[in-house]
PDB file of C-alpha atoms in Angstrom:
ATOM      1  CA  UNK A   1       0.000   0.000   0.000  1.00 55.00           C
ATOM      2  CA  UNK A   2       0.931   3.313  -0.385  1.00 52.00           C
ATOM      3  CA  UNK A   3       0.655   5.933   2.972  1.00 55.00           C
ATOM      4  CA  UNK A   4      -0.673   9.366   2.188  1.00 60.00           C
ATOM      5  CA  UNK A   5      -2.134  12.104   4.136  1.00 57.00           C
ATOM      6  CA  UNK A   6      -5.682  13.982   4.445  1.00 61.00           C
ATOM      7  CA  UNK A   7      -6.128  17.273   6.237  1.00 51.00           C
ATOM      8  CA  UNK A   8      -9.664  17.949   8.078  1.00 46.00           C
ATOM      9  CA  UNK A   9     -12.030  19.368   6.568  1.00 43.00           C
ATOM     10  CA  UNK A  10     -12.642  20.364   2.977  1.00 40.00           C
ATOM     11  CA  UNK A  11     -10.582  18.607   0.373  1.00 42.00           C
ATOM     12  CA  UNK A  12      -9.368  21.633  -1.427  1.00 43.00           C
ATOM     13  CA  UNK A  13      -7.671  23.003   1.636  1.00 44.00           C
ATOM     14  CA  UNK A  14      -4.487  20.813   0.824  1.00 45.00           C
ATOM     15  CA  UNK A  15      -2.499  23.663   3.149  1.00 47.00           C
ATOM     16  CA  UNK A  16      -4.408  22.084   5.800  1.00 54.00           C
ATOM     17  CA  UNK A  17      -2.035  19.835   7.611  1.00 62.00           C
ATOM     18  CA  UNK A  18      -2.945  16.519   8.071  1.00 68.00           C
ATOM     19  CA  UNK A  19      -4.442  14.559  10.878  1.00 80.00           C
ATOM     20  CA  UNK A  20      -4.773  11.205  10.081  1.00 86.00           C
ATOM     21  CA  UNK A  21      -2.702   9.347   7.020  1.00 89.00           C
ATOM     22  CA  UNK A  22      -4.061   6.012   4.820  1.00 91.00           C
ATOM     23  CA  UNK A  23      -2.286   3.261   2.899  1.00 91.00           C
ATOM     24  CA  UNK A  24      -4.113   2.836  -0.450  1.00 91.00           C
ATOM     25  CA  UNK A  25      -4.068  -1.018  -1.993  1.00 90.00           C
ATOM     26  CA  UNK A  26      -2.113  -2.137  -5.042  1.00 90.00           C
ATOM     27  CA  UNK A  27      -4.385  -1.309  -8.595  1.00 90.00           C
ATOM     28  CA  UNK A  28      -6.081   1.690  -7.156  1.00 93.00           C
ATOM     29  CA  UNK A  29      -5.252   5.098  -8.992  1.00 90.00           C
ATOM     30  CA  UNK A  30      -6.566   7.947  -7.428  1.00 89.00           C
ATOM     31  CA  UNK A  31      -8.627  10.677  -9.226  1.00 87.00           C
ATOM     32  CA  UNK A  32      -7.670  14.466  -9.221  1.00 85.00           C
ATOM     33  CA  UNK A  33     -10.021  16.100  -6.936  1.00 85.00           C
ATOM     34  CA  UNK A  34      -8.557  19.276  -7.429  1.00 83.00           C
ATOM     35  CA  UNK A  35      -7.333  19.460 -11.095  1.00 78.00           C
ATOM     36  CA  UNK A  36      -5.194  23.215 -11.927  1.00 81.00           C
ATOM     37  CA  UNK A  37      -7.146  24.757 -14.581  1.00 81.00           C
ATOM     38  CA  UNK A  38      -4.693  24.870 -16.900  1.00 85.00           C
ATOM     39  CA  UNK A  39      -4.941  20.988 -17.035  1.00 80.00           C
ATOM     40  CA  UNK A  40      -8.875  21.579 -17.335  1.00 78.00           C
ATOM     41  CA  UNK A  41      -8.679  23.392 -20.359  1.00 82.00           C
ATOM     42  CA  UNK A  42      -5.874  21.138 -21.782  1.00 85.00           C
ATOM     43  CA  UNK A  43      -8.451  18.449 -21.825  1.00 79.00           C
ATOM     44  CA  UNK A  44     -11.280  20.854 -23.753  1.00 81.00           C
ATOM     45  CA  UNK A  45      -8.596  21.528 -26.610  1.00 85.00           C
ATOM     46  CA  UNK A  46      -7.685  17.892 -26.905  1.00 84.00           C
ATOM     47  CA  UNK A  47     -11.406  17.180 -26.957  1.00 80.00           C
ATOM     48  CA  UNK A  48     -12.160  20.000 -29.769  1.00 83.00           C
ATOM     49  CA  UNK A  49      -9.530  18.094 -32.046  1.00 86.00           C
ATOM     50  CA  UNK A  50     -11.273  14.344 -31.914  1.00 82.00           C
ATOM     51  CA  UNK A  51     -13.414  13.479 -34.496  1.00 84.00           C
ATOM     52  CA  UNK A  52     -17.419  14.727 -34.204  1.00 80.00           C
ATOM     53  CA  UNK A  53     -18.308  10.683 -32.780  1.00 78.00           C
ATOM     54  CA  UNK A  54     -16.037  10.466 -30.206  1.00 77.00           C
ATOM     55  CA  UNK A  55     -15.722  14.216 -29.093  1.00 78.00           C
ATOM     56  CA  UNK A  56     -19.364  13.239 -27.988  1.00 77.00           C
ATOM     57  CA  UNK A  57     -17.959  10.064 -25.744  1.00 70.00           C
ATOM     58  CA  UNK A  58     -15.347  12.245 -24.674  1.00 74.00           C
ATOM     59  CA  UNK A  59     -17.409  15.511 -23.873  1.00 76.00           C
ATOM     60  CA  UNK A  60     -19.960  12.836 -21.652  1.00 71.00           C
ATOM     61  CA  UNK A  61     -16.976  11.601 -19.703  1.00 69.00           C
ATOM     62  CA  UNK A  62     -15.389  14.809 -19.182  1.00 74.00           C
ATOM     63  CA  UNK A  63     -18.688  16.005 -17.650  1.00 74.00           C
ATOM     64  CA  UNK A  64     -19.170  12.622 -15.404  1.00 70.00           C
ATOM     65  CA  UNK A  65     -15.514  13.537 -14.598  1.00 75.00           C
ATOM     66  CA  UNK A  66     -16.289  16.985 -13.339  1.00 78.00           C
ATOM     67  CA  UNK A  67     -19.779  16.518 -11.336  1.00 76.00           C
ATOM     68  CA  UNK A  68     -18.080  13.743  -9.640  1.00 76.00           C
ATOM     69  CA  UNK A  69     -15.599  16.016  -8.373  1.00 80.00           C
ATOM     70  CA  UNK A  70     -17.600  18.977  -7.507  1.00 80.00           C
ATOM     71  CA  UNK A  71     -19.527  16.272  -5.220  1.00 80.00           C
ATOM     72  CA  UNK A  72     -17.127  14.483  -3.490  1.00 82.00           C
ATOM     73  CA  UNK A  73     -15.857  18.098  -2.849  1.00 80.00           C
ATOM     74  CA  UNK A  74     -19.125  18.943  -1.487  1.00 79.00           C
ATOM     75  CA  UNK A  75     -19.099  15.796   0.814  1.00 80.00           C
ATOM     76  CA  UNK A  76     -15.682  16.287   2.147  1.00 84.00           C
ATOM     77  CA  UNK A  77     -14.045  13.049   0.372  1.00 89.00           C
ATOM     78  CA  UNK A  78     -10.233  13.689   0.386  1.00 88.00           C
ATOM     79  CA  UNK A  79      -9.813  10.458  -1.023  1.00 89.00           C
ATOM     80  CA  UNK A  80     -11.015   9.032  -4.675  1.00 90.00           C
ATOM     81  CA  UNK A  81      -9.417   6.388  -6.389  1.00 92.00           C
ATOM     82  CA  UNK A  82     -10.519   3.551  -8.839  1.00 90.00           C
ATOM     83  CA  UNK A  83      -9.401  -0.475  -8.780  1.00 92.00           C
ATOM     84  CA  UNK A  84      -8.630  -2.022 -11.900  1.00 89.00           C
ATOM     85  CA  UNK A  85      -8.613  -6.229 -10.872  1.00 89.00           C
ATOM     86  CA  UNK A  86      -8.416  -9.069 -12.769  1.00 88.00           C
ATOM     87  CA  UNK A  87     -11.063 -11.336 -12.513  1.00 87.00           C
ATOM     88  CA  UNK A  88     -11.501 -15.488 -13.023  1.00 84.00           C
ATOM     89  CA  UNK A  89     -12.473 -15.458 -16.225  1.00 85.00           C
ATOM     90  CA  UNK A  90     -10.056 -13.098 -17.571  1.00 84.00           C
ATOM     91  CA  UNK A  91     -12.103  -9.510 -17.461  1.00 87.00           C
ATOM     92  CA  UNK A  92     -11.418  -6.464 -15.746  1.00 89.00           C
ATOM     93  CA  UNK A  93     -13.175  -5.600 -12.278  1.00 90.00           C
ATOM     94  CA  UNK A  94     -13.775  -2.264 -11.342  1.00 90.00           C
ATOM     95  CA  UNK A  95     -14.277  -0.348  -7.213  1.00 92.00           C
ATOM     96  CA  UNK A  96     -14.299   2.854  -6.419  1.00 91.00           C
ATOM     97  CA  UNK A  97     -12.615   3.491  -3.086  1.00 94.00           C
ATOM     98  CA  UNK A  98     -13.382   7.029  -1.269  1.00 93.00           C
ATOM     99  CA  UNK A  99     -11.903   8.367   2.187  1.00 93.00           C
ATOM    100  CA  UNK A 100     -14.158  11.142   3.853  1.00 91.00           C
ATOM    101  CA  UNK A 101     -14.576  13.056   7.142  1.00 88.00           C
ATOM    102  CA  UNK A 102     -18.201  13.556   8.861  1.00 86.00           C
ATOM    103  CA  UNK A 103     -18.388  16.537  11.009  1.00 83.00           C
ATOM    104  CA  UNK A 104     -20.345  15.467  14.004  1.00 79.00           C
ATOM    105  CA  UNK A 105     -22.127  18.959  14.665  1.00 71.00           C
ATOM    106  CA  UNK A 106     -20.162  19.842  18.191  1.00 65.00           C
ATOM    107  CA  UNK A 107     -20.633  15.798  19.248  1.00 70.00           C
ATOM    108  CA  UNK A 108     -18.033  14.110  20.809  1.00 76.00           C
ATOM    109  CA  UNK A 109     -16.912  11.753  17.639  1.00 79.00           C
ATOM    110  CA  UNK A 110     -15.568   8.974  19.680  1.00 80.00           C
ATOM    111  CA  UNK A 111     -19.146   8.334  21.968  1.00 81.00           C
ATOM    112  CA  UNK A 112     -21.189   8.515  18.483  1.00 81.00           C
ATOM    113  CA  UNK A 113     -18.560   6.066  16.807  1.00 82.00           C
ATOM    114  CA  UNK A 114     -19.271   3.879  20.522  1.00 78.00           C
ATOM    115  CA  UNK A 115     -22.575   3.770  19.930  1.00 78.00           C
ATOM    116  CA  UNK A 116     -23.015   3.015  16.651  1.00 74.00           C
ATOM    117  CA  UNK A 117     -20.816   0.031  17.347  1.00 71.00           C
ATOM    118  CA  UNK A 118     -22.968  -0.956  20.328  1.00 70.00           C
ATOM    119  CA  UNK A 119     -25.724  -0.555  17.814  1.00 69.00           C
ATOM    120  CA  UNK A 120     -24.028  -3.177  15.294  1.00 62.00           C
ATOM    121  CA  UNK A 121     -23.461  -5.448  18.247  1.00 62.00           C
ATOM    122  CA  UNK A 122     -26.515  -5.631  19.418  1.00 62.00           C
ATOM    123  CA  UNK A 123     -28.529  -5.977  16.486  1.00 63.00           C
ATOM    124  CA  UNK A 124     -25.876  -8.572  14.084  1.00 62.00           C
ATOM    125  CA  UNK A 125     -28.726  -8.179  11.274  1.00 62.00           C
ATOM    126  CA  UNK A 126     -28.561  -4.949  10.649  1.00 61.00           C
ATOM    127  CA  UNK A 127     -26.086  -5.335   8.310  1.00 70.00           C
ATOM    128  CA  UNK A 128     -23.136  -3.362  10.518  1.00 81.00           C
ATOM    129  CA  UNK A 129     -20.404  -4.703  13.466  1.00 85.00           C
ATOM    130  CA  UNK A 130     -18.197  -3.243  15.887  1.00 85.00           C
ATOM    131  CA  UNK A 131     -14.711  -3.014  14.500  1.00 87.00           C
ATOM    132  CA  UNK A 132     -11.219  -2.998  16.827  1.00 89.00           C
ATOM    133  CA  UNK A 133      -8.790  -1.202  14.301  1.00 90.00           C
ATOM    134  CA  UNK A 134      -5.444  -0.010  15.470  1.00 91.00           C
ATOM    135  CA  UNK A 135      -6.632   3.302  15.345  1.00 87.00           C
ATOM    136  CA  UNK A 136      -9.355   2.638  18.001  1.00 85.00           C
ATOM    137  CA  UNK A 137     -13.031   1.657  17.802  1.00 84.00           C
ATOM    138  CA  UNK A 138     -14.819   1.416  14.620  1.00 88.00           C
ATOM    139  CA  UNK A 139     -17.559  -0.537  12.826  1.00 87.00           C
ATOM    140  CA  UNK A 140     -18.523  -2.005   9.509  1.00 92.00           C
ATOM    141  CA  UNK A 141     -21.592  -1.554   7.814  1.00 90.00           C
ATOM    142  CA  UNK A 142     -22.468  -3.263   4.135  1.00 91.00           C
ATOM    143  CA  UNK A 143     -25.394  -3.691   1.659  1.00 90.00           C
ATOM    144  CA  UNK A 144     -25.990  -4.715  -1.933  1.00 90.00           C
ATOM    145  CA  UNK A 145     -28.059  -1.582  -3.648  1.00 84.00           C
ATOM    146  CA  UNK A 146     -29.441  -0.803  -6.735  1.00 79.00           C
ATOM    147  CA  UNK A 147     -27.951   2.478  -8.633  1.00 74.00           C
ATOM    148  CA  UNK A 148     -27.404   4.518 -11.051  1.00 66.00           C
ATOM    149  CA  UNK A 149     -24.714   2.847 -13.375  1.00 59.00           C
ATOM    150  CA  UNK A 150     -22.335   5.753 -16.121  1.00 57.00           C
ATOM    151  CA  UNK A 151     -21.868   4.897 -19.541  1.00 52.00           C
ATOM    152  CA  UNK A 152     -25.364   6.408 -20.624  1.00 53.00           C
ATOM    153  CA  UNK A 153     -26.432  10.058 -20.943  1.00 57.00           C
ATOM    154  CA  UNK A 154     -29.139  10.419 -18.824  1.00 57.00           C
ATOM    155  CA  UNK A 155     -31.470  12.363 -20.831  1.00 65.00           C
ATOM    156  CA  UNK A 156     -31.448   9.661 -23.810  1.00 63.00           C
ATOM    157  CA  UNK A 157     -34.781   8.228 -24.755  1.00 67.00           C
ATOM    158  CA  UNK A 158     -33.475   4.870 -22.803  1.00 66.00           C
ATOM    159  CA  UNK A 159     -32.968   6.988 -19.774  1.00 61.00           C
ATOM    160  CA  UNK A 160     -29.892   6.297 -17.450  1.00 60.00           C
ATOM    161  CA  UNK A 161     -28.405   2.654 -16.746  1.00 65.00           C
ATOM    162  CA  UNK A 162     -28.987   0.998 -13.389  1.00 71.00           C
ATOM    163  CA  UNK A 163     -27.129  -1.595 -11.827  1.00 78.00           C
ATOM    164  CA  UNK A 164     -26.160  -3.860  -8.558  1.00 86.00           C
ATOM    165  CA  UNK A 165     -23.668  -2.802  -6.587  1.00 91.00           C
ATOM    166  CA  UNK A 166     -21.794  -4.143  -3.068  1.00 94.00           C
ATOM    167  CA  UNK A 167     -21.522  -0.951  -0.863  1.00 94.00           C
ATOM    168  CA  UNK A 168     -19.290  -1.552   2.572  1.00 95.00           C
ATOM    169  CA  UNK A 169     -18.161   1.263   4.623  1.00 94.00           C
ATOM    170  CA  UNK A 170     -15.622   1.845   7.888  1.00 94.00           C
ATOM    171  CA  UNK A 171     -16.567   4.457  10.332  1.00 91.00           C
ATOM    172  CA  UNK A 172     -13.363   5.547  12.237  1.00 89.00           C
ATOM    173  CA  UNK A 173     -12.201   8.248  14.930  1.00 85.00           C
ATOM    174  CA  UNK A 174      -9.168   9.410  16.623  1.00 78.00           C
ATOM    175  CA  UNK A 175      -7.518  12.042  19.215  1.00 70.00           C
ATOM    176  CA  UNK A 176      -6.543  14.434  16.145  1.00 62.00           C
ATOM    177  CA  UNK A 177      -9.761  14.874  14.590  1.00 73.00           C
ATOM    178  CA  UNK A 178     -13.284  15.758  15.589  1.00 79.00           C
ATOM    179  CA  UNK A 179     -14.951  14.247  12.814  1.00 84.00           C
ATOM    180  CA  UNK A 180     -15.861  10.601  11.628  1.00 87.00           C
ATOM    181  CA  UNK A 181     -13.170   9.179   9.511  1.00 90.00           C
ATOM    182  CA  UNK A 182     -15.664   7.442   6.563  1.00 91.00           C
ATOM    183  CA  UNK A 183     -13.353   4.518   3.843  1.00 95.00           C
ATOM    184  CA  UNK A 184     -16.074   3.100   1.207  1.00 94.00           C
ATOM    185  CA  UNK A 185     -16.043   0.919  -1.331  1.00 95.00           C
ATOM    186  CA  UNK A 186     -18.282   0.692  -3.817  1.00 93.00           C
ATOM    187  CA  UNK A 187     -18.191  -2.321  -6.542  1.00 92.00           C
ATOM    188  CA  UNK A 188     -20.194  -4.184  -9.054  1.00 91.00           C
ATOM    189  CA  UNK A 189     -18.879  -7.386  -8.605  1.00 91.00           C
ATOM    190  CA  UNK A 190     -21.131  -8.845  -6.404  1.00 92.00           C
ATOM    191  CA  UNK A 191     -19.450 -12.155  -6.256  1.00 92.00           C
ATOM    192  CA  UNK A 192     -16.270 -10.579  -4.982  1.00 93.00           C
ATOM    193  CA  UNK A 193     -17.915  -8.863  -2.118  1.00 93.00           C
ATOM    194  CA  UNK A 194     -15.845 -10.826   0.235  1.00 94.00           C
ATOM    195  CA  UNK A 195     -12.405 -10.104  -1.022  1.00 94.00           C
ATOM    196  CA  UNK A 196     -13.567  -6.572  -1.687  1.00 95.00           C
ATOM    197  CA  UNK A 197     -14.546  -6.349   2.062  1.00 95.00           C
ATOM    198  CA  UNK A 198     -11.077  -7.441   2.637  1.00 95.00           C
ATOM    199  CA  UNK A 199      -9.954  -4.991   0.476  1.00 95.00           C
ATOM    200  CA  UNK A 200     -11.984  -2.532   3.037  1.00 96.00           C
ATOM    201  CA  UNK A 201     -11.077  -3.621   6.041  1.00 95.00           C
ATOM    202  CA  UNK A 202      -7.545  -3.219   4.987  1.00 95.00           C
ATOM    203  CA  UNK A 203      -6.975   0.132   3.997  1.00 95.00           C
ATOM    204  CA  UNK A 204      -9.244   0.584   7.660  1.00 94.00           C
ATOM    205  CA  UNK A 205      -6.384  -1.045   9.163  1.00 94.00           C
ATOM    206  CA  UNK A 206      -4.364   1.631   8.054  1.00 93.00           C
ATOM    207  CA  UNK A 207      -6.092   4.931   9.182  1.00 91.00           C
ATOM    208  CA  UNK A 208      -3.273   6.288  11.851  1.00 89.00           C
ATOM    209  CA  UNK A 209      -3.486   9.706  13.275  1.00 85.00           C
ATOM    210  CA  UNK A 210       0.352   9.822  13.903  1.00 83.00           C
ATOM    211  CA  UNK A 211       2.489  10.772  11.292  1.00 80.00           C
ATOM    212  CA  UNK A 212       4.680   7.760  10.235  1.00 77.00           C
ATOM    213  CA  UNK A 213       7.216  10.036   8.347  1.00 77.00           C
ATOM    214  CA  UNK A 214       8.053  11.335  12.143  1.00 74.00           C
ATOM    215  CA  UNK A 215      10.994   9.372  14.278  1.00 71.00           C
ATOM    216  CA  UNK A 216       9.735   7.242  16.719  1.00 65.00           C
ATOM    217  CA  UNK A 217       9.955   8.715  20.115  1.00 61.00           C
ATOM    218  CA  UNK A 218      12.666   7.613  23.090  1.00 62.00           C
ATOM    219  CA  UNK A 219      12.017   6.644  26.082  1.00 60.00           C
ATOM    220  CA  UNK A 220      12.863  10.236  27.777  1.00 60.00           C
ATOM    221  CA  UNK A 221      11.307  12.404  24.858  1.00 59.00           C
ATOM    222  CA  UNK A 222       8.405  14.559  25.286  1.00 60.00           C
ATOM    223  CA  UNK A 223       5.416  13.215  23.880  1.00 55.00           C
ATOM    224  CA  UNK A 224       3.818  14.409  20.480  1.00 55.00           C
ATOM    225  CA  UNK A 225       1.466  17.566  21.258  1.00 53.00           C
ATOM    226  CA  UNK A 226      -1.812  16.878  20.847  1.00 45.00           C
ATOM    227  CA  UNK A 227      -0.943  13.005  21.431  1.00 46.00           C
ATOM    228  CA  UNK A 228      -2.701  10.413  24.077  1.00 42.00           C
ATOM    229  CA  UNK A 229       0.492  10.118  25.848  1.00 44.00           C
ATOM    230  CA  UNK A 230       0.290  14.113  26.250  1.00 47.00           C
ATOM    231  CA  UNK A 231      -3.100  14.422  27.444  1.00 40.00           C
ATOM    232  CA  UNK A 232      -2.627  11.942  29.810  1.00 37.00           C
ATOM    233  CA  UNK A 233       0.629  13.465  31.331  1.00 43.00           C
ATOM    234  CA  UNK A 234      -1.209  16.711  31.529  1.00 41.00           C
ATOM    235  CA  UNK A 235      -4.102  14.807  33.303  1.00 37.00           C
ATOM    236  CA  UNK A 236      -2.061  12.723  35.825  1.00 36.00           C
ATOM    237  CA  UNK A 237       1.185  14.905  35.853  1.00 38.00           C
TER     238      UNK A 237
END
């Protein structure tokens, strides 16, 4: 996997520093969510150049491109990236994996992360469990859905595609955020929902709220402001 960080908050504030850092799997390439405009109009000319056919392909997935960014922006998703897999039978799998934070409106983040988990645990058929990650408590929730598929313009006489898709999604908190760490993925391939939930739970695994690029501290160092270890000292002296 490969670590990166995410600042709170909106994902265009990339001055932001970070709070909490991710490993993203092998075969995932993430999406600009913030493409320069110079790259923006780059594409347009390129598109003005293709022949009349396929400027119209290209012009429809140039605008999917650019409403799905203006609302994962909107959401707070500092994370989207698309799996390429290859399946059984020789084809081409597809997920979309997205990393998001939840404000939680002045809550405390880690008692509404508790009791959603208590939630999972005591109902198991709800379709969610309580999680232990290394970050601290979480929980898992899943569902197969029908939605709205791409590949057709909406407003053609056949209307949009729909399809089946497997849906799971990690709720996570930690001491350097007040919001809801959210890691989806999203995936057609309904008979890989359990080594797509594997998938999940492993980039979960790897939602840490201490920087790994700092050294690890000694014995007689100061703890990491803002850390556990810090709050407690100030606690407990």
């Amino acid at each position: 996997m490969t670590t990166t960080a995410a600042p709170s908050g909106s994902a265009a504030s990339s001055a932001v520093k970070p709070v909490f850092w991710y490993g993203i799997p092998h075969g995932y390439a993430k999406m600009d969510l913030d493409p320069p405009r110079e790259r923006i109009e780059e594409l347009v000319r390129e598109l003005n150049t293709l022949p009349a056919e396929q400027r119209a392909q290209a012009s429809q997935v140039l605008q999917f491109y650019a409403g799905m960014v203006t609302t994962l922006k909107a959401q707070n998703v500092h994370v989207w990236a698309v799996g390429y897999h290859p399946d059984d039978d020789g084809t081409i799998v597809t997920s979309t994996l997205t990393i998001s934070t939840v404000p939680t409106s002045g809550h405390n983040a880690k008692l509404v992360i508790a009791g959603l988990a208590g939630t999972a645990a005591d109902d198991p058929d709800s379709g969610m469990r309580p999680l232990e990650l290394p970050c601290g408590l979480g929980y898992l929730a899943e569902e197969k859905r029908r939605t709205v598929a791409p590949g057709r313009d909406p407003d053609s006489p056949e209307g949009p595609l729909h399809g089946d898709v497997w849906q799971g999604t990690v709720a996570a908190t930690g001491s350097g955020t007040p919001d809801i760490i959210m890691v989806q993925l999203v995936t057609p391939a309904l008979h890989l929902s359990d080594v797509y939930r594997d998938i999940l739970l492993g980039v979960a695994r790897t939602l840490t709220f201490t920087d790994p690029t700092e050294p690890a501290p000694t014995p007689d160092s100061e703890p990491r402001a803002g850390s556990v270890e810090a709050a407690m000292r100030s606690d407990f002296g």
